[in-house]
Coordinates of C-alpha atoms in Angstrom, one line a residue:
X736 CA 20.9 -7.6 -39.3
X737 CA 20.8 -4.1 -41.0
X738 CA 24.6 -2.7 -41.2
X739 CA 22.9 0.4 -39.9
X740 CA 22.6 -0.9 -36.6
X741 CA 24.5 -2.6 -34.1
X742 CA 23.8 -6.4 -33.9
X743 CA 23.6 -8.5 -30.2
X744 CA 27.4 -9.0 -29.9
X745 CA 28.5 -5.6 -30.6
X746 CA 25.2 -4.4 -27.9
X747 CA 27.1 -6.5 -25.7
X748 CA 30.3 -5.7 -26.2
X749 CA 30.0 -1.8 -26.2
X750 CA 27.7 -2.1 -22.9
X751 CA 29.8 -4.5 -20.7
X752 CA 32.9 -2.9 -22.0
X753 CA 31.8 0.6 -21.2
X754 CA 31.2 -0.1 -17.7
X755 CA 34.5 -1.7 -17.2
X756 CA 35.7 1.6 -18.7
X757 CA 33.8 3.6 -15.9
X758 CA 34.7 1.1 -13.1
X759 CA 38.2 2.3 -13.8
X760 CA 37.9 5.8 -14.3
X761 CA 36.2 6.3 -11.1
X762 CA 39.1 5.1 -9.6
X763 CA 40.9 8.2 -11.1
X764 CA 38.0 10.4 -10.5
X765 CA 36.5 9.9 -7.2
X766 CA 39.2 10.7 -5.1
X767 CA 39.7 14.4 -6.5
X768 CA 37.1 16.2 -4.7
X769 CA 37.8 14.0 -1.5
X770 CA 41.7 13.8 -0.8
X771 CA 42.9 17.5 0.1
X772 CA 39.9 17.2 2.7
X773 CA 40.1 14.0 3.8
X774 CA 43.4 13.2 3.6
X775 CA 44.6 15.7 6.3
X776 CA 44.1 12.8 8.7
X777 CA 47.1 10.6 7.2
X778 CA 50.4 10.9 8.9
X779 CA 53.0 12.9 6.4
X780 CA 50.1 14.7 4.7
X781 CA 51.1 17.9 2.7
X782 CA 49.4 19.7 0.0
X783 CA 52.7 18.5 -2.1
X784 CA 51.4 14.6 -1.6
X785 CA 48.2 15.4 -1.8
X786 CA 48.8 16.4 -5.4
X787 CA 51.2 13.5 -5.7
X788 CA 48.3 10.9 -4.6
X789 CA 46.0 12.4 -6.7
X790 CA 48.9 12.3 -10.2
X791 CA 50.4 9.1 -9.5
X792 CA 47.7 7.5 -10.8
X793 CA 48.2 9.3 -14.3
X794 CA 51.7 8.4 -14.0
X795 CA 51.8 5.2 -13.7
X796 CA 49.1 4.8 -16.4
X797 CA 50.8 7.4 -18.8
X798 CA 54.2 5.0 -18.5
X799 CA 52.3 1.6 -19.1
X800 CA 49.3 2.5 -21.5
X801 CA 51.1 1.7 -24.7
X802 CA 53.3 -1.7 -23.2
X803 CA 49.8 -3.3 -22.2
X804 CA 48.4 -2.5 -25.0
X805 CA 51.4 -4.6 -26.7
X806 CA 51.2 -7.1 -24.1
X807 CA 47.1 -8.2 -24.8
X808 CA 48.2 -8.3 -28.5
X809 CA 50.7 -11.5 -28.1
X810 CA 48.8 -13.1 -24.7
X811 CA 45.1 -11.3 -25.8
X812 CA 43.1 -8.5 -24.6
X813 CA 41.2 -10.7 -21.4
X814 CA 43.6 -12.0 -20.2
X815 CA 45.8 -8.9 -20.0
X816 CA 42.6 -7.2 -18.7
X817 CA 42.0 -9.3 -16.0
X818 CA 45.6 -9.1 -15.3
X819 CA 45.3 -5.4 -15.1
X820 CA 42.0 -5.3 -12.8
X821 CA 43.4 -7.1 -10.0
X822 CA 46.7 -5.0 -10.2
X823 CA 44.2 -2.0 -9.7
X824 CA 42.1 -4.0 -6.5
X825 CA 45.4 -4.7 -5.2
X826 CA 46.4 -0.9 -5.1
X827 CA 43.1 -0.2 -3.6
X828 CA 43.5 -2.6 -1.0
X829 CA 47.4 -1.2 0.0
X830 CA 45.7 2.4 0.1
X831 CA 42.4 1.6 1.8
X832 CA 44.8 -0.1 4.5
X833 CA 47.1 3.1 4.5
X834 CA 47.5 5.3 7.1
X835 CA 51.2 7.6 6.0
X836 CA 50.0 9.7 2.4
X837 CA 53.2 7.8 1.5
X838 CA 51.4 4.3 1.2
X839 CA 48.3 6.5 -0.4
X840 CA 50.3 7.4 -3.0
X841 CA 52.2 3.8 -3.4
X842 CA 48.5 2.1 -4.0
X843 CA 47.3 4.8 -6.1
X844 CA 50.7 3.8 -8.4
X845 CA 49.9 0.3 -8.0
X846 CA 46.1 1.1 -8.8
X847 CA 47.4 3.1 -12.2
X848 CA 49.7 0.0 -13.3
X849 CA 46.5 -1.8 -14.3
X850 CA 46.6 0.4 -17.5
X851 CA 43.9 -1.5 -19.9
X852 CA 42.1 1.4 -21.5
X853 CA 44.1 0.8 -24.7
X854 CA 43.3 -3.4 -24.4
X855 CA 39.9 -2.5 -23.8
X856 CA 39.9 -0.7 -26.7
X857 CA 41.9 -2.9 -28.8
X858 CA 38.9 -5.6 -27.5
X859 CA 36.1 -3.2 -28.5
X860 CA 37.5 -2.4 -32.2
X861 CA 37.9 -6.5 -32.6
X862 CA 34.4 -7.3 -31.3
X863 CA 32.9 -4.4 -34.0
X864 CA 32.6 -4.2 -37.7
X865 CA 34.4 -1.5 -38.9
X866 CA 31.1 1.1 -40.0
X867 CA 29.8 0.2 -36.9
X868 CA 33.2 0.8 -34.6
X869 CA 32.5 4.1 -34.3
X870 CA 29.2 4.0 -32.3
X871 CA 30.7 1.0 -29.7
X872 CA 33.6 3.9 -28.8
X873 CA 30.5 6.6 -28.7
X874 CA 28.8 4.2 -25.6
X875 CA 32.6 3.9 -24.0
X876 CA 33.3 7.5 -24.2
X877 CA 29.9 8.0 -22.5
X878 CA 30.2 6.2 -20.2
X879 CA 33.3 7.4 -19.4
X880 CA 31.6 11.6 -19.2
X881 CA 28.9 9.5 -16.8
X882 CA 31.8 8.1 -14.3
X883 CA 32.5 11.2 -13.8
X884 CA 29.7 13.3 -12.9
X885 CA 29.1 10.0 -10.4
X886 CA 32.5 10.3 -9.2
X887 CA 31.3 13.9 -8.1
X888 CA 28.7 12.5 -6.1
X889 CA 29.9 9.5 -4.5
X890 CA 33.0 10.7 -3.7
X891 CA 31.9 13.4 -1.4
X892 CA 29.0 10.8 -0.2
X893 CA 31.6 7.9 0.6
X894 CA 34.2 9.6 1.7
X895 CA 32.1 11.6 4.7
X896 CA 30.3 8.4 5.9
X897 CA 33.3 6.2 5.4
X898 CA 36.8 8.1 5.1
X899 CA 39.5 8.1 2.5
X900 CA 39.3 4.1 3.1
X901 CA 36.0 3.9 2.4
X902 CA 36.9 5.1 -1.6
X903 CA 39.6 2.4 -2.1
X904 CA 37.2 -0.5 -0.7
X905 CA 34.8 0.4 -2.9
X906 CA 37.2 0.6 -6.2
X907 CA 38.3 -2.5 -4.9
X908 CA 34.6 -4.0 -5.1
X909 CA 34.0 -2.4 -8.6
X910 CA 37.6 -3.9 -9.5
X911 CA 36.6 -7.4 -8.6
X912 CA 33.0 -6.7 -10.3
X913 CA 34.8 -5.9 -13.6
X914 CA 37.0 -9.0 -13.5
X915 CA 33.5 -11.1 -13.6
X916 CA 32.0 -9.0 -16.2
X917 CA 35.2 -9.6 -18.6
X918 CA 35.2 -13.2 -17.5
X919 CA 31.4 -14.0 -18.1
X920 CA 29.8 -11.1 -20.0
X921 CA 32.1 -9.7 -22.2
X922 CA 32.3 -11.5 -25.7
X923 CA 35.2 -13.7 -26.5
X924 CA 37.1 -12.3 -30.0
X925 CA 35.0 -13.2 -32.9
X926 CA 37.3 -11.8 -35.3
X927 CA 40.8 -9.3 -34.8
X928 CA 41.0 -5.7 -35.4
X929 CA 43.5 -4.9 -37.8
X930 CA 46.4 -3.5 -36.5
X931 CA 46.4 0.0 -37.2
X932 CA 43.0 -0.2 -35.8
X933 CA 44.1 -1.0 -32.1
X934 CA 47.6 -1.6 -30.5
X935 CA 50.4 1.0 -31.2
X936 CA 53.5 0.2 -32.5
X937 CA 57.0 1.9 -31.9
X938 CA 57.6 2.9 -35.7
X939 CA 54.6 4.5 -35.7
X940 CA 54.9 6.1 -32.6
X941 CA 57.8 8.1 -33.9
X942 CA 56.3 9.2 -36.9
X943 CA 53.4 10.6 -35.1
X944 CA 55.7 12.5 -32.5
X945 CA 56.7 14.1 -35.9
X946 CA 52.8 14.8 -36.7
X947 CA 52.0 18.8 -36.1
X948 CA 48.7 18.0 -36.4
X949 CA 48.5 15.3 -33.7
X950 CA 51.2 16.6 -31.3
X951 CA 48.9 20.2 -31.0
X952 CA 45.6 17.2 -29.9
X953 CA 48.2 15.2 -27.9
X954 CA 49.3 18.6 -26.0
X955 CA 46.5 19.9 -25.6
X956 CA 44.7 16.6 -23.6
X957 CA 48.2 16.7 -21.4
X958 CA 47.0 20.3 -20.3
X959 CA 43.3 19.5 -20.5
X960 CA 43.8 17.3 -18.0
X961 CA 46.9 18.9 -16.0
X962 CA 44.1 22.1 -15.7
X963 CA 41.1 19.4 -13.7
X964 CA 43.7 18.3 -11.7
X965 CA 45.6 21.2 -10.5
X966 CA 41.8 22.8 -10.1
X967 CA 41.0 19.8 -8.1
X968 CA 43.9 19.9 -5.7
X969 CA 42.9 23.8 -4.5
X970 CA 39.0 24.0 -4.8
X971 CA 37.6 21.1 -2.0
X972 CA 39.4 23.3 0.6
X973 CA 38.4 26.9 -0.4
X974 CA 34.8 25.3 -0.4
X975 CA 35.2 24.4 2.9
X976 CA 36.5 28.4 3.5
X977 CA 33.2 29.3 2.0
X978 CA 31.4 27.5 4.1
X979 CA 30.4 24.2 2.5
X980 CA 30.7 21.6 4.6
X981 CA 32.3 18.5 2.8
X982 CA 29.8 16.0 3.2
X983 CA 27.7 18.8 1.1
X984 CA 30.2 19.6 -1.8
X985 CA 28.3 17.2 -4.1
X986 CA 25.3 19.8 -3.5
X987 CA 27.3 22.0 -6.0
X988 CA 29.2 19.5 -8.6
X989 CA 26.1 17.8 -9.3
X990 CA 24.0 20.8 -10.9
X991 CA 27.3 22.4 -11.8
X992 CA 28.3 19.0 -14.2
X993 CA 24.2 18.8 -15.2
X994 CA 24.3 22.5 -16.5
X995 CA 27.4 22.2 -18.2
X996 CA 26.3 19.1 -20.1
X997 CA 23.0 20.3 -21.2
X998 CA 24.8 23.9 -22.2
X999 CA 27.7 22.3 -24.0
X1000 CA 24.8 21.3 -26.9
X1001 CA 24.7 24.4 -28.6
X1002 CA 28.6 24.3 -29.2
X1003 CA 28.4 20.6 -30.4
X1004 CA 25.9 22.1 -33.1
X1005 CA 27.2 24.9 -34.3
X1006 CA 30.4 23.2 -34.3
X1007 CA 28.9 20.4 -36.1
X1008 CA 26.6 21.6 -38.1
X1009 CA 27.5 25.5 -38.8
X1010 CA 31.1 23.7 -39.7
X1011 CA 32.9 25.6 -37.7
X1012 CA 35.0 23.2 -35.1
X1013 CA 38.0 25.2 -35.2
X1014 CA 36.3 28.4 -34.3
X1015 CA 34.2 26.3 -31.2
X1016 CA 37.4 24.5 -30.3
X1017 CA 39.7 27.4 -29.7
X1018 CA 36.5 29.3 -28.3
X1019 CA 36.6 26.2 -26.1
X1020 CA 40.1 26.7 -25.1
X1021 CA 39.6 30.7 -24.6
X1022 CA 36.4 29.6 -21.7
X1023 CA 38.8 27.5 -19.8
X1024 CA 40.8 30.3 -19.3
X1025 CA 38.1 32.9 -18.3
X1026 CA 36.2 30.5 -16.2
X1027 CA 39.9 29.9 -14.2
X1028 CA 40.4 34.2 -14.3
X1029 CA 37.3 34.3 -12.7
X1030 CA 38.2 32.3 -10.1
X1031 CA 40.4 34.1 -8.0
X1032 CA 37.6 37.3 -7.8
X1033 CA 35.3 34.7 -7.0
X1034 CA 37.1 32.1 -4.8
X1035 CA 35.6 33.9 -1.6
X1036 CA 31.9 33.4 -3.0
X1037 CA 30.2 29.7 -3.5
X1038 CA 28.0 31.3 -5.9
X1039 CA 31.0 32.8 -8.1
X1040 CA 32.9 29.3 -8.0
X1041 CA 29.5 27.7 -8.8
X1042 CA 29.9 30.0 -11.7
X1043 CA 33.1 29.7 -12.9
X1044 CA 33.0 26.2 -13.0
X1045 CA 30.2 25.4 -15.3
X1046 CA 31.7 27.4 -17.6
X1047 CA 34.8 25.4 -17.2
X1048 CA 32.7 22.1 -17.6
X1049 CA 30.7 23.3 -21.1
X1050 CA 34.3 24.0 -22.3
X1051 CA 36.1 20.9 -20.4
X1052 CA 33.3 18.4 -21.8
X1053 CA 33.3 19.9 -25.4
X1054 CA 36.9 19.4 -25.4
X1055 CA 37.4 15.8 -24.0
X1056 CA 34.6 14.4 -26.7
X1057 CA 36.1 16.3 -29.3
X1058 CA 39.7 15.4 -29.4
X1059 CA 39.5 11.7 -29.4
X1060 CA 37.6 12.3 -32.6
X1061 CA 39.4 14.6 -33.9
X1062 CA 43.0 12.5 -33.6
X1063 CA 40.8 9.1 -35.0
X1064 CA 40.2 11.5 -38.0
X1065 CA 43.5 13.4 -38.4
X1066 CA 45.4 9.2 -37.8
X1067 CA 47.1 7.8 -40.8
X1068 CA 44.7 4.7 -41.5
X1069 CA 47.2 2.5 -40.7
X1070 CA 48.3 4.2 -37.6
X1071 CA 44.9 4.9 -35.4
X1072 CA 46.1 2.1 -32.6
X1073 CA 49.3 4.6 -32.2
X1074 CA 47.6 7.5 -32.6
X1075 CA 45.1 6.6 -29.7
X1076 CA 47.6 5.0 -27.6
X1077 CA 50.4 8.4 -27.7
X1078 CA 47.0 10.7 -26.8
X1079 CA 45.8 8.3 -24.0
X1080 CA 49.3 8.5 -22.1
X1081 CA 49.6 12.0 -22.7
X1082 CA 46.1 12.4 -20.9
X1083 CA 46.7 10.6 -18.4
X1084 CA 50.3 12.2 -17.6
X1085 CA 48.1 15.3 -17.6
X1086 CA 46.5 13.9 -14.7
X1087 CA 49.6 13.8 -13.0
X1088 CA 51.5 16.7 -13.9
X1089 CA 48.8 18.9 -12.6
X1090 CA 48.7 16.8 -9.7
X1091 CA 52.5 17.7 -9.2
X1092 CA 52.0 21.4 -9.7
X1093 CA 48.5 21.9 -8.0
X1094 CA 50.4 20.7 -4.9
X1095 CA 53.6 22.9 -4.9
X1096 CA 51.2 26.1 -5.5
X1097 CA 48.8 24.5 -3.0
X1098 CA 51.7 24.3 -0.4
X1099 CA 53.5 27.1 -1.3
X1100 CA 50.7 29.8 -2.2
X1101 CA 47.3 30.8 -1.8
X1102 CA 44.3 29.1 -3.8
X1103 CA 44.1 32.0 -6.2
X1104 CA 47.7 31.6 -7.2
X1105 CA 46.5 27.9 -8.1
X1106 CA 43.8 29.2 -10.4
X1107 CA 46.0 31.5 -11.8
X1108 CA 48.9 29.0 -12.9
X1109 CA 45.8 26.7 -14.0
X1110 CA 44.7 29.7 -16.4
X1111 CA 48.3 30.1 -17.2
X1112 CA 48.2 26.7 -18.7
X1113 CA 45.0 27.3 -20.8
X1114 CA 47.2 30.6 -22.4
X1115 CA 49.8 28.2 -23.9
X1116 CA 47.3 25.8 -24.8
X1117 CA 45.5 29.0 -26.9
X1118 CA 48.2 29.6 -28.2
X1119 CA 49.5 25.8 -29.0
X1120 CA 46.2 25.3 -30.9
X1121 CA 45.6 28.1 -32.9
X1122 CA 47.7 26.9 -35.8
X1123 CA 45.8 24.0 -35.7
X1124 CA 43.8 22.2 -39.1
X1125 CA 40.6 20.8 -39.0
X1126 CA 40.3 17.5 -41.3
X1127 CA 37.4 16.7 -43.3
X1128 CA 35.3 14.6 -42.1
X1129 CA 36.3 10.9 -42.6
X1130 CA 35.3 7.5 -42.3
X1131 CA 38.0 4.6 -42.1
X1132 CA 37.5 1.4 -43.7
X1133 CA 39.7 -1.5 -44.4
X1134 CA 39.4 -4.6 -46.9
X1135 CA 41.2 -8.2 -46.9
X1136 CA 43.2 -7.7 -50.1
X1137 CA 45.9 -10.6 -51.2
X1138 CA 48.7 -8.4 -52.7
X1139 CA 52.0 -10.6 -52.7
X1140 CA 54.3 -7.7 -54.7
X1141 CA 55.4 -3.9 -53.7
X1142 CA 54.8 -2.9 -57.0
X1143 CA 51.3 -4.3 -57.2
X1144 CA 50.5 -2.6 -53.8
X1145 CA 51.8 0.8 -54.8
X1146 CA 49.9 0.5 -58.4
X1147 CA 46.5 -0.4 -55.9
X1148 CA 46.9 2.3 -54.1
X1149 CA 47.4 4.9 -56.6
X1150 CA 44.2 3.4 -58.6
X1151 CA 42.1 3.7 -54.7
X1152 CA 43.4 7.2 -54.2
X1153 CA 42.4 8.6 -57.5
X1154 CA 38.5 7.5 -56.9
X1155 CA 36.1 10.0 -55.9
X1156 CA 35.9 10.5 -52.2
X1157 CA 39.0 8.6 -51.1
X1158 CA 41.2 10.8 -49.1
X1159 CA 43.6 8.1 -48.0
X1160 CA 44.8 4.7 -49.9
X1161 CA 47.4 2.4 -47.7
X1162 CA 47.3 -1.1 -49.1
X1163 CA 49.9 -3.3 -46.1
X1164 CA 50.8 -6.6 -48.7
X1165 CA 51.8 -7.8 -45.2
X1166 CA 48.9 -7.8 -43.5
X1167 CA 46.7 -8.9 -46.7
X1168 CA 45.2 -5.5 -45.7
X1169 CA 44.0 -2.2 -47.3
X1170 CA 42.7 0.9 -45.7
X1171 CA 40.6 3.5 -47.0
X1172 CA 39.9 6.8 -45.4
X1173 CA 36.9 8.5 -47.1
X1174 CA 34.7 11.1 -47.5
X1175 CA 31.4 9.5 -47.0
X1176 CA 29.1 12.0 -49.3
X1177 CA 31.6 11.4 -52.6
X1178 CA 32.6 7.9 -52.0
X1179 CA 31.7 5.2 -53.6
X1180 CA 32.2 1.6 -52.1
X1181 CA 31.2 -0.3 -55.4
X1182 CA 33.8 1.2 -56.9
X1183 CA 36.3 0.5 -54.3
X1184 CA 35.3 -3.1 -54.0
X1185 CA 35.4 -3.2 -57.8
X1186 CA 39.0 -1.9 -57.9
X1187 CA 40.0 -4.3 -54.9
X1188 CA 38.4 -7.1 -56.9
X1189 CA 35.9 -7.7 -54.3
X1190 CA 32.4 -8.4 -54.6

């Protein structure tokens, strides 16, 4: 099998990974467009708990992201997996049979404790070679964009035939679904990951806290996400003010999200190509906050908000495939497990944040001051990212290297650093490992393996 392509296991891991991915993230997803609306029939209901269902989610998936991902690396990733999916069918099952937003908001906690997005990654970097690691993530992180343009339709769809209920059952169903496709489809661990590769660990998490670089990515997903939400908890009910009927609101996200994703193209290549990812990353950053200005002239008009928000989407979905990319680049080798794991809880307590604040506006103002506060938010960002460096672009690779001294590892590492192309040399005598982060056009891997003493 060319190294060019991926062979049958890693087809079948990326694929029946990826829709595990999506099973879970439509938990997250599909209840945004649905729960201001359809929640007003719960007992206790109040824009505050609405934004409170909606975040807990985040919360509790922010908190225990990084701990699971610990937890599949001494038990392993399916079992902890598994373990996690039927925490997240049991949360749907408590808010499905709900009827206070109090025991909404309890399952939608319980839902988020099944935090495996960093065990399914750590699974998908040890069932992948490391040149071809990088395309598996590309089908999980598209499947991901795809959960939620779905979650835009269903949830409308499912929610107006079946109620708030009729969500959680179904997350409940794709729950269970996911626990057979880890069981039987999923690929048992052929080989392990190295470390830095997958699960975080705390010494590295402080050192990356420390990283300017990261901490501006790490921020800037927190209010990525804290923006969709606190969007989400205003906009169902002013379509309804316009005059959309709820059972109808996926009448607008759907060509909304298409439009966006087939206008977001031209930014990807000029950012890309042109080599200018700074300049289409802050432009990025500058869209979300004129496409949440224009809002609040156009909340009063479907066409307006129909507007606005594709031009939120082309910068949202440049933005969310960017970043990941961009903190797997930016990573110390050894350190790309942390790296991931610190960004994935900040995105997802994001999620909840805006959740929080959506609902205070929501309750205490008018939708308009909710798009304000959420264009606020996109101000700092500007301003938090503007600073920021733009790496070359890298590849990672590691090597099985058997270094038993300090001395010796230090002396490797200084004679990998100064060959061309090599950006990075970390050589762990404890893990008989070495990682290499490269320039791909200068490097050289005959050399390197020469060096190593590899053939």
């Amino acid at each position: 099998m060319s190294k060019q392509s991926l062979n049958s296991l890693e087809k079948r891991a990326a694929i029946s990974l990826a829709s595990v991915f999506a099973f879970r993230m439509l938990g997250l997803f599909m209840l945004m467009p649905v729960l201001a609306i359809y929640g007003q029939s719960l007992t206790d209901v109040s824009p505050l708990w609405i934004g409170l269902s909606i975040g807990a989610y985040g919360l509790t998936q922010a908190l225990l992201q990084i701990p699971m991902g610990w937890l599949s690396d001494k038990f392993g990733r399916k079992p902890i997996i598994v373990a996690g999916l039927i925490m997240f069918a049991v949360g749907s099952v408590i808010a499905a049979l709900a009827e206070s937003i109090y025991w909404v908001t309890a399952g939608r906690a319980l839902q988020g404790m099944g935090a495996i997005a960093s065990a399914l990654l750590a699974l998908a970097s040890d069932l992948s070679r490391d040149e071809q690691r990088p395309k598996v993530m590309a089908v999980i992180g598209m499947c991901i964009g795809l959960s939620f343009a779905l979650a835009m339709l269903l949830g409308p769809m499912v929610a107006a035939a079946f109620g708030i209920a009729g969500i959680f059952w179904l997350t409940a169903a794709l729950a269970i679904l996911g626990i057979g496709i880890v069981m039987f489809i999923v690929p048992s661990a052929v080989n392990r990951a190295p470390k830095g590769d997958t699960v975080a660990s705390m010494a590295d998490i402080r050192k990356l806290v420390r990283h300017p670089q990261l901490v501006r990515l790490d921020l800037g997903v927190l209010l990525l996400h804290l923006t969709l939400t606190t969007l989400f908890v205003a906009l169902p009910g002013q379509l309804i003010a316009d005059g959309l009927a709820a059972q109808d609101h996926w009448q607008l996200y759907i060509p909304v999200l298409l439009l966006a994703f087939v206008l977001m193209a031209p930014l990807m290549i000029v950012a890309i190509r042109k080599q200018k990812e700074k300049q289409v990353f802050l432009a990025s950053i500058a869209l979300l906050v004129l496409s949440t200005l224009a809002l609040i002239p156009a909340a009063n008009s479907l066409v307006g908000i129909a507007v606005a928000m594709t031009v939120y989407f082309i910068a949202f979905n440049f933005l969310e495939a960017t970043m990941p990319a961009l903190v797997s680049r930016i990573a110390p080798a050894t350190q790309k497990g942390s790296a991931m794991g610190v960004f994935s809880s900040s995105q997802f307590f994001g999620a909840f944040a805006g959740g929080v604040m959506g609902g205070y506006l929501a309750q205490h103002f008018n939708p308009q001051t909710v798009f304000a506060a959420a264009a606020a938010i996109g101000v700092i960002w500007l301003f938090i990212a503007w600073r920021m460096q733009i790496p070359v672009r890298s590849k990672t690779l590691s090597f099985v290297t058997e270094v038993d001294e300090p001395e010796k590892a230090d002396e490797l590492a200084d004679q990998l650093v100064a060959l061309p192309g090599v950006i990075e040399a970390t050589v762990v005598s404890e893990e008989n490992r070495t990682y290499l982060k490269v320039n791909d056009k200068e490097f050289d891997l005959n050399q390197a393996k020469q060096a190593l003493g590899l053939r």
